[in-house]
Amino acid sequence: MNILSIESSCDETAVAIVKDGREILSNVVFSQIDVHKLYGGVVPEIASRYHIEKISQMVEECIKQSGLGEEEIDAVAATAAPGLIGALLVGLNFAKGYAYARNLPLIPVHHIRSHVAANYLAYPDLKPPFLAMIVSGGHSHIVLVKDYTDYQILGRTKDDAAGEAFDKGARVLGLPYPGGVHMDRLAKEGNPNAVKFPMVRFKDEPYNFSFSGVKTAIVNYVHNAKQKGEELNLADIAASYSNAITGILAENFLKCAKELGQKTLVIAGGVSANSMLREKLQAGKSPDQRLYLPPLSLCGDNGAMVGAQGFYEFQAGRIAPLSQNALSAFSIEKQLC
Ligand code: KG4
Ligand code: ZN
């Protein structure tokens, strides 16, 4: 089954064709980062306008690269939630139009579910149940994936997402947007124990996160040092800051896995590209646990992951009517249709 898959929840207009949920036939991404960089973050209005401009061209290009005829496309999947509402509506409405015109099933996909599904594209042997940690610009979740479309949240952030904390920290250090990847690179040159940044733990909620404190701490640290006229060692700060964020992510995830006796661990989302996080998980897991790390090319937003999850949503019978709406916030546990 070939699924035309569209992702437009944020600042990437991404389209793919995925076969049977596991094989990428084509995967094209138009990134708007260069535009949003000028503003230091994603401007929702601009994101929607770029999606409108680019979507038809990206779909055409994607079909061309797949080598398929349009009659070989069996269904259309699109991210329907969560994300920037104007941005989501562009991709979802395009999918609706395409589905209607060609009389194809329309499959709405949850963005965070699709991040998890990116791993199905890289690892043919990976099947639920497993324990997943999804760390992106908007989410930090520890989730039990009981089945392809059955999720239970075990831990989540109580304030900011890990990616948001990386981006804010990077901005304070004068790094370009989005800062996570730049922070990652700079951190490799620094001492992770040079500065003590807070790692928040909740006594009665061992799998929950909080990143607002570490964000404030880096702002204050840099501000105070500048006030005193001290020279900043940016690499040391980046390494120490990354150490605090990835430390608590790895700690809670591994604790959860151990306590639940989970042997299959999966990470997903933009922050799952972080090298320090990957190292900590590799080093901290027990020998009988298997850790699945998505390839770097599939950590960030892409269309292929929508097709991977879309296939399993289709198999579960989740085909939407043309009245399907997009939602800016929506729990990964709930079904979109
Ligand atoms: O999953 P994603 O592409 O989009 C959302 O759904 O939010 O995640 C984007 C986030 C951004 O905050 C970005 O800075 C972060 O992922 N990110 C990283 C790295 N690469 C991307 N954070 C830390 N280290 C990285 N290597
Ligand atoms: Zn994402």
Short mmCIF file of C-alpha atoms and ligand atoms in Angstrom, two decimals:
data_model
loop_
_atom_site.label_atom_id
_atom_site.label_comp_id
_atom_site.label_asym_id
_atom_site.label_seq_id
_atom_site.Cartn_x
_atom_site.Cartn_y
_atom_site.Cartn_z
CA MET A 1 0.00 0.00 0.00
CA ASN A 2 1.49 3.35 -1.08
CA ILE A 3 0.58 6.32 1.10
CA LEU A 4 1.12 9.93 0.04
CA SER A 5 2.10 11.56 3.33
CA ILE A 6 2.09 15.23 4.24
CA GLU A 7 3.63 17.00 7.24
CA SER A 8 3.12 20.74 7.79
CA SER A 9 2.78 21.11 11.57
CA CYS A 10 5.57 23.66 11.96
CA ASP A 11 8.19 25.09 9.61
CA GLU A 12 8.83 22.18 7.25
CA THR A 13 6.68 21.50 4.20
CA ALA A 14 7.40 17.80 3.93
CA VAL A 15 5.93 15.17 1.63
CA ALA A 16 6.74 11.47 1.21
CA ILE A 17 5.45 8.30 -0.31
CA VAL A 18 5.77 5.30 1.98
CA LYS A 19 5.08 1.68 1.09
CA ASP A 20 3.39 -0.55 3.69
CA GLY A 21 4.46 1.74 6.53
CA ARG A 22 8.08 0.64 6.33
CA GLU A 23 9.69 1.62 3.02
CA ILE A 24 10.38 5.17 1.84
CA LEU A 25 9.80 5.51 -1.91
CA SER A 26 10.42 9.28 -1.89
CA ASN A 27 10.84 11.90 0.80
CA VAL A 28 11.13 15.63 0.11
CA VAL A 29 11.37 18.48 2.60
CA PHE A 30 11.24 22.22 2.09
CA SER A 31 12.62 23.82 5.23
CA GLN A 32 11.63 27.39 6.09
CA ILE A 33 14.38 27.74 8.69
CA ASP A 34 16.25 30.44 6.75
CA VAL A 35 13.18 32.68 6.87
CA HIS A 36 12.28 32.14 10.54
CA LYS A 37 15.93 32.49 11.58
CA LEU A 38 15.62 36.21 10.94
CA TYR A 39 13.04 36.40 13.76
CA GLY A 40 14.79 34.01 16.18
CA GLY A 41 11.86 31.58 16.10
CA VAL A 42 8.97 30.31 13.99
CA VAL A 43 6.45 33.01 13.01
CA PRO A 44 3.17 31.06 12.60
CA GLU A 45 1.63 33.40 10.02
CA ILE A 46 4.72 33.23 7.81
CA ALA A 47 4.89 29.43 8.21
CA SER A 48 1.31 29.03 6.94
CA ARG A 49 1.95 31.26 3.95
CA TYR A 50 5.07 29.33 2.95
CA HIS A 51 3.23 26.02 3.27
CA ILE A 52 0.55 27.31 0.89
CA GLU A 53 3.16 28.44 -1.60
CA LYS A 54 5.17 25.21 -1.48
CA ILE A 55 2.76 22.34 -0.92
CA SER A 56 1.65 21.63 -4.52
CA GLN A 57 5.20 21.81 -5.79
CA MET A 58 6.45 19.46 -3.06
CA VAL A 59 3.71 16.91 -3.76
CA GLU A 60 4.47 16.98 -7.49
CA GLU A 61 8.18 16.60 -6.84
CA CYS A 62 7.60 13.76 -4.38
CA ILE A 63 5.43 11.78 -6.81
CA LYS A 64 7.97 12.35 -9.57
CA GLN A 65 10.86 11.10 -7.42
CA SER A 66 8.94 7.99 -6.35
CA GLY A 67 8.64 6.85 -9.95
CA LEU A 68 5.00 5.91 -9.28
CA GLY A 69 2.04 6.86 -11.41
CA GLU A 70 -0.63 8.78 -9.49
CA GLU A 71 -2.97 5.78 -9.91
CA GLU A 72 -0.53 3.78 -7.76
CA ILE A 73 -1.18 5.97 -4.71
CA ASP A 74 -3.63 4.18 -2.41
CA ALA A 75 -4.27 6.66 0.40
CA VAL A 76 -3.38 10.13 1.68
CA ALA A 77 -2.13 10.78 5.21
CA ALA A 78 -1.53 14.17 6.79
CA THR A 79 -0.52 15.49 10.19
CA ALA A 80 -3.72 16.77 11.80
CA ALA A 81 -2.49 17.54 15.35
CA PRO A 82 -0.74 18.89 17.35
CA GLY A 83 1.08 21.88 15.86
CA LEU A 84 0.61 25.41 14.59
CA ILE A 85 -3.03 25.50 13.58
CA GLY A 86 -2.63 27.57 10.40
CA ALA A 87 0.27 25.42 9.29
CA LEU A 88 -1.56 22.15 9.99
CA LEU A 89 -4.63 23.31 8.09
CA VAL A 90 -2.62 23.80 4.90
CA GLY A 91 -1.32 20.22 4.79
CA LEU A 92 -4.57 18.66 5.97
CA ASN A 93 -6.69 20.61 3.52
CA PHE A 94 -4.37 19.71 0.67
CA ALA A 95 -4.69 16.07 1.68
CA LYS A 96 -8.48 16.37 1.78
CA GLY A 97 -8.56 17.89 -1.70
CA TYR A 98 -6.28 15.17 -3.06
CA ALA A 99 -8.26 12.40 -1.38
CA TYR A 100 -11.56 13.80 -2.65
CA ALA A 101 -10.32 14.30 -6.22
CA ARG A 102 -8.93 10.76 -6.48
CA ASN A 103 -11.45 9.06 -4.23
CA LEU A 104 -8.79 7.88 -1.78
CA PRO A 105 -8.98 7.26 1.98
CA LEU A 106 -7.89 10.22 4.13
CA ILE A 107 -5.79 9.29 7.18
CA PRO A 108 -5.23 11.95 9.85
CA VAL A 109 -2.00 11.39 11.82
CA HIS A 110 -0.88 12.55 15.25
CA HIS A 111 2.47 14.34 14.96
CA ILE A 112 4.06 12.76 18.02
CA ARG A 113 2.92 9.27 17.05
CA SER A 114 4.56 9.82 13.70
CA HIS A 115 7.87 10.79 15.35
CA VAL A 116 7.84 7.39 17.07
CA ALA A 117 6.97 5.72 13.75
CA ALA A 118 10.09 7.19 12.12
CA ASN A 119 11.85 4.27 13.79
CA TYR A 120 9.73 1.72 11.86
CA LEU A 121 11.32 3.02 8.66
CA ALA A 122 14.82 2.30 9.90
CA TYR A 123 14.24 -0.90 11.87
CA PRO A 124 12.13 -3.58 10.17
CA ASP A 125 12.22 -5.71 13.33
CA LEU A 126 10.79 -3.00 15.61
CA LYS A 127 7.23 -3.72 16.71
CA PRO A 128 5.17 -2.62 19.73
CA PRO A 129 5.01 -3.05 22.64
CA PHE A 130 7.94 -0.84 23.67
CA LEU A 131 8.78 2.18 25.79
CA ALA A 132 9.38 5.43 23.92
CA MET A 133 10.70 8.85 24.83
CA ILE A 134 9.63 11.60 22.47
CA VAL A 135 11.66 14.78 22.77
CA SER A 136 10.94 17.59 20.35
CA GLY A 137 10.48 21.36 20.20
CA GLY A 138 7.02 21.05 21.73
CA HIS A 139 6.99 17.76 23.65
CA SER A 140 8.90 15.72 26.19
CA HIS A 141 6.96 12.52 26.80
CA ILE A 142 7.69 9.06 28.10
CA VAL A 143 5.10 6.82 26.53
CA LEU A 144 4.22 3.15 26.63
CA VAL A 145 3.49 2.13 23.04
CA LYS A 146 1.21 -0.84 23.70
CA ASP A 147 0.30 -1.21 20.06
CA TYR A 148 0.74 0.85 16.86
CA THR A 149 -2.26 3.01 17.75
CA ASP A 150 -2.49 2.46 21.51
CA TYR A 151 -0.40 4.79 23.68
CA GLN A 152 -0.19 5.50 27.39
CA ILE A 153 1.64 8.56 28.70
CA LEU A 154 3.78 7.74 31.73
CA GLY A 155 5.76 10.95 32.00
CA ARG A 156 5.68 14.42 30.51
CA THR A 157 7.07 17.89 30.99
CA LYS A 158 5.19 20.11 33.38
CA ASP A 159 6.33 23.26 31.59
CA ASP A 160 8.76 23.64 28.66
CA ALA A 161 9.82 20.94 26.23
CA ALA A 162 13.45 19.81 26.06
CA GLY A 163 13.81 21.25 22.54
CA GLU A 164 12.49 24.61 23.71
CA ALA A 165 15.08 24.61 26.49
CA PHE A 166 17.85 23.83 23.98
CA ASP A 167 16.67 26.59 21.66
CA LYS A 168 16.40 29.18 24.43
CA GLY A 169 19.81 28.27 25.85
CA ALA A 170 21.36 28.45 22.40
CA ARG A 171 19.82 31.86 21.84
CA VAL A 172 21.30 33.16 25.10
CA LEU A 173 24.71 31.94 23.89
CA GLY A 174 24.24 33.77 20.59
CA LEU A 175 23.86 30.62 18.46
CA PRO A 176 21.61 30.57 15.37
CA TYR A 177 18.01 29.29 15.37
CA PRO A 178 17.03 26.49 15.82
CA GLY A 179 19.74 26.18 18.41
CA GLY A 180 19.63 22.52 19.47
CA VAL A 181 22.00 21.25 16.81
CA HIS A 182 24.43 24.18 17.32
CA MET A 183 24.40 23.64 21.07
CA ASP A 184 25.12 19.95 20.44
CA ARG A 185 28.18 20.80 18.31
CA LEU A 186 29.55 23.41 20.70
CA ALA A 187 29.00 21.13 23.72
CA LYS A 188 31.45 18.61 22.25
CA GLU A 189 34.28 21.10 22.83
CA GLY A 190 33.39 21.93 26.43
CA ASN A 191 33.51 20.52 29.94
CA PRO A 192 30.06 19.19 30.96
CA ASN A 193 30.88 19.67 34.66
CA ALA A 194 32.13 23.26 34.43
CA VAL A 195 28.83 24.89 35.46
CA LYS A 196 26.23 23.36 37.76
CA PHE A 197 22.79 23.73 36.15
CA PRO A 198 19.65 22.51 37.95
CA MET A 199 18.20 19.07 37.24
CA VAL A 200 14.63 19.04 38.53
CA ARG A 201 13.26 15.82 40.00
CA PHE A 202 9.73 15.30 41.34
CA LYS A 203 9.58 12.96 44.31
CA ASP A 204 6.14 11.53 43.61
CA GLU A 205 6.24 11.87 39.83
CA PRO A 206 9.51 10.20 38.91
CA TYR A 207 8.97 10.23 35.14
CA ASN A 208 7.91 13.87 34.76
CA PHE A 209 10.19 16.65 33.62
CA SER A 210 10.58 20.39 34.15
CA PHE A 211 12.89 22.50 32.03
CA SER A 212 11.81 26.03 32.90
CA GLY A 213 14.31 26.19 35.81
CA VAL A 214 17.33 25.22 33.71
CA LYS A 215 16.24 27.77 31.09
CA THR A 216 16.12 30.55 33.68
CA ALA A 217 19.43 29.36 35.13
CA ILE A 218 21.33 29.81 31.85
CA VAL A 219 19.79 33.25 31.32
CA ASN A 220 20.85 34.30 34.82
CA TYR A 221 24.30 32.73 34.54
CA VAL A 222 25.12 34.55 31.31
CA HIS A 223 23.58 37.82 32.54
CA ASN A 224 25.52 37.76 35.84
CA ALA A 225 28.80 36.92 34.13
CA LYS A 226 28.33 39.78 31.67
CA GLN A 227 27.48 42.21 34.50
CA LYS A 228 30.71 41.27 36.23
CA GLY A 229 32.63 41.65 32.99
CA GLU A 230 33.71 37.98 33.09
CA GLU A 231 34.65 36.23 29.89
CA LEU A 232 32.24 33.43 29.01
CA ASN A 233 33.49 30.00 28.01
CA LEU A 234 30.66 29.25 25.61
CA ALA A 235 31.68 25.63 25.02
CA ASP A 236 31.76 24.89 28.76
CA ILE A 237 28.35 26.49 29.23
CA ALA A 238 26.90 24.58 26.26
CA ALA A 239 28.34 21.29 27.53
CA SER A 240 27.12 21.86 31.10
CA TYR A 241 23.67 22.96 29.97
CA SER A 242 23.33 19.99 27.61
CA ASN A 243 24.56 17.73 30.40
CA ALA A 244 21.76 18.91 32.72
CA ILE A 245 19.00 18.50 30.11
CA THR A 246 20.14 15.17 28.70
CA GLY A 247 21.00 13.93 32.19
CA ILE A 248 17.46 14.22 33.46
CA LEU A 249 15.98 12.88 30.19
CA ALA A 250 18.17 9.78 30.30
CA GLU A 251 17.74 9.30 34.04
CA ASN A 252 13.93 9.36 34.00
CA PHE A 253 13.62 7.27 30.84
CA LEU A 254 15.98 4.55 32.09
CA LYS A 255 14.37 4.58 35.53
CA CYS A 256 10.95 4.13 33.95
CA ALA A 257 12.20 1.28 31.73
CA LYS A 258 13.79 -0.48 34.70
CA GLU A 259 10.78 -0.14 36.97
CA LEU A 260 8.39 -1.36 34.27
CA GLY A 261 10.72 -4.13 33.14
CA GLN A 262 10.75 -2.78 29.58
CA LYS A 263 13.44 -4.28 27.37
CA THR A 264 12.75 -2.39 24.15
CA LEU A 265 13.52 1.33 24.26
CA VAL A 266 12.90 3.84 21.47
CA ILE A 267 13.63 7.55 21.24
CA ALA A 268 12.13 9.99 18.77
CA GLY A 269 11.75 13.68 17.87
CA GLY A 270 14.21 16.46 17.03
CA VAL A 271 16.11 16.24 20.32
CA SER A 272 16.67 12.49 19.83
CA ALA A 273 19.43 13.61 17.44
CA ASN A 274 21.39 14.96 20.41
CA SER A 275 24.73 13.18 20.74
CA MET A 276 25.04 13.54 24.50
CA LEU A 277 21.57 12.08 25.01
CA ARG A 278 22.41 9.15 22.75
CA GLU A 279 25.67 8.49 24.60
CA LYS A 280 24.02 8.63 28.00
CA LEU A 281 21.29 6.19 26.99
CA GLN A 282 23.76 3.78 25.39
CA ALA A 283 25.98 3.89 28.45
CA GLY A 284 23.15 3.71 30.99
CA LYS A 285 20.94 0.95 29.58
CA SER A 286 21.36 -2.57 30.83
CA PRO A 287 22.81 -5.23 28.49
CA ASP A 288 19.44 -6.95 28.12
CA GLN A 289 17.75 -3.76 26.93
CA ARG A 290 17.74 -2.91 23.23
CA LEU A 291 17.86 0.79 22.36
CA TYR A 292 16.54 2.03 19.00
CA LEU A 293 17.92 5.39 17.87
CA PRO A 294 16.32 6.94 14.78
CA PRO A 295 18.73 7.89 11.97
CA LEU A 296 19.57 11.60 12.17
CA SER A 297 17.77 12.20 8.87
CA LEU A 298 14.47 11.03 10.42
CA CYS A 299 14.72 12.72 13.85
CA GLY A 300 13.32 16.07 12.71
CA ASP A 301 9.99 16.67 11.03
CA ASN A 302 9.53 14.76 7.76
CA GLY A 303 6.79 13.33 5.61
CA ALA A 304 7.99 9.72 5.71
CA MET A 305 7.18 9.30 9.40
CA VAL A 306 3.59 10.38 8.66
CA GLY A 307 3.32 7.60 6.07
CA ALA A 308 4.78 5.08 8.52
CA GLN A 309 2.23 5.87 11.24
CA GLY A 310 -0.51 6.46 8.67
CA PHE A 311 -0.22 2.87 7.47
CA TYR A 312 -0.96 1.52 10.95
CA GLU A 313 -3.76 4.04 11.52
CA PHE A 314 -5.29 2.82 8.25
CA GLN A 315 -4.97 -0.80 9.36
CA ALA A 316 -6.80 0.14 12.55
CA GLY A 317 -9.61 1.55 10.41
CA ARG A 318 -8.97 5.21 11.19
CA ILE A 319 -10.16 6.79 7.98
CA ALA A 320 -11.46 10.33 8.38
CA PRO A 321 -14.44 12.04 6.80
CA LEU A 322 -13.74 15.21 4.79
CA SER A 323 -14.97 17.20 7.80
CA GLN A 324 -11.82 16.18 9.74
CA ASN A 325 -10.41 19.22 11.55
CA ALA A 326 -6.86 20.08 12.60
CA LEU A 327 -6.11 20.71 16.29
CA SER A 328 -3.26 22.69 17.81
CA ALA A 329 -3.23 20.49 20.93
CA PHE A 330 -4.30 16.85 21.16
CA SER A 331 -3.25 13.99 23.44
CA ILE A 332 -1.25 11.17 21.89
CA GLU A 333 -3.55 8.78 23.78
CA LYS A 334 -6.70 9.90 21.97
CA GLN A 335 -7.80 8.84 18.48
CA LEU A 336 -8.16 11.59 15.87
CA CYS A 337 -11.09 9.84 14.20
O1 KG4 B 1 10.75 17.16 16.24
P1 KG4 B 1 11.18 18.50 15.77
O2 KG4 B 1 11.91 18.60 14.47
O3 KG4 B 1 9.96 19.47 15.69
C1 KG4 B 1 8.95 19.48 16.63
O4 KG4 B 1 8.02 18.66 16.52
O5 KG4 B 1 9.07 20.30 17.57
O6 KG4 B 1 12.09 19.09 16.95
C2 KG4 B 1 12.72 20.31 16.83
C3 KG4 B 1 13.56 20.54 18.06
C4 KG4 B 1 14.15 21.93 18.12
O7 KG4 B 1 13.95 22.46 19.41
C5 KG4 B 1 15.63 21.67 17.83
O8 KG4 B 1 16.49 22.64 18.37
C6 KG4 B 1 15.81 20.33 18.47
O9 KG4 B 1 14.66 19.62 18.11
N1 KG4 B 1 17.04 19.65 18.01
C7 KG4 B 1 18.07 19.31 18.83
C8 KG4 B 1 19.06 18.71 18.02
N2 KG4 B 1 18.58 18.69 16.72
C9 KG4 B 1 17.33 19.26 16.75
N3 KG4 B 1 18.23 19.48 20.15
C10 KG4 B 1 19.39 19.03 20.69
N4 KG4 B 1 20.38 18.45 19.98
C11 KG4 B 1 20.25 18.26 18.65
N5 KG4 B 1 21.24 17.68 17.95
ZN ZN B 2 8.11 17.30 15.27
#
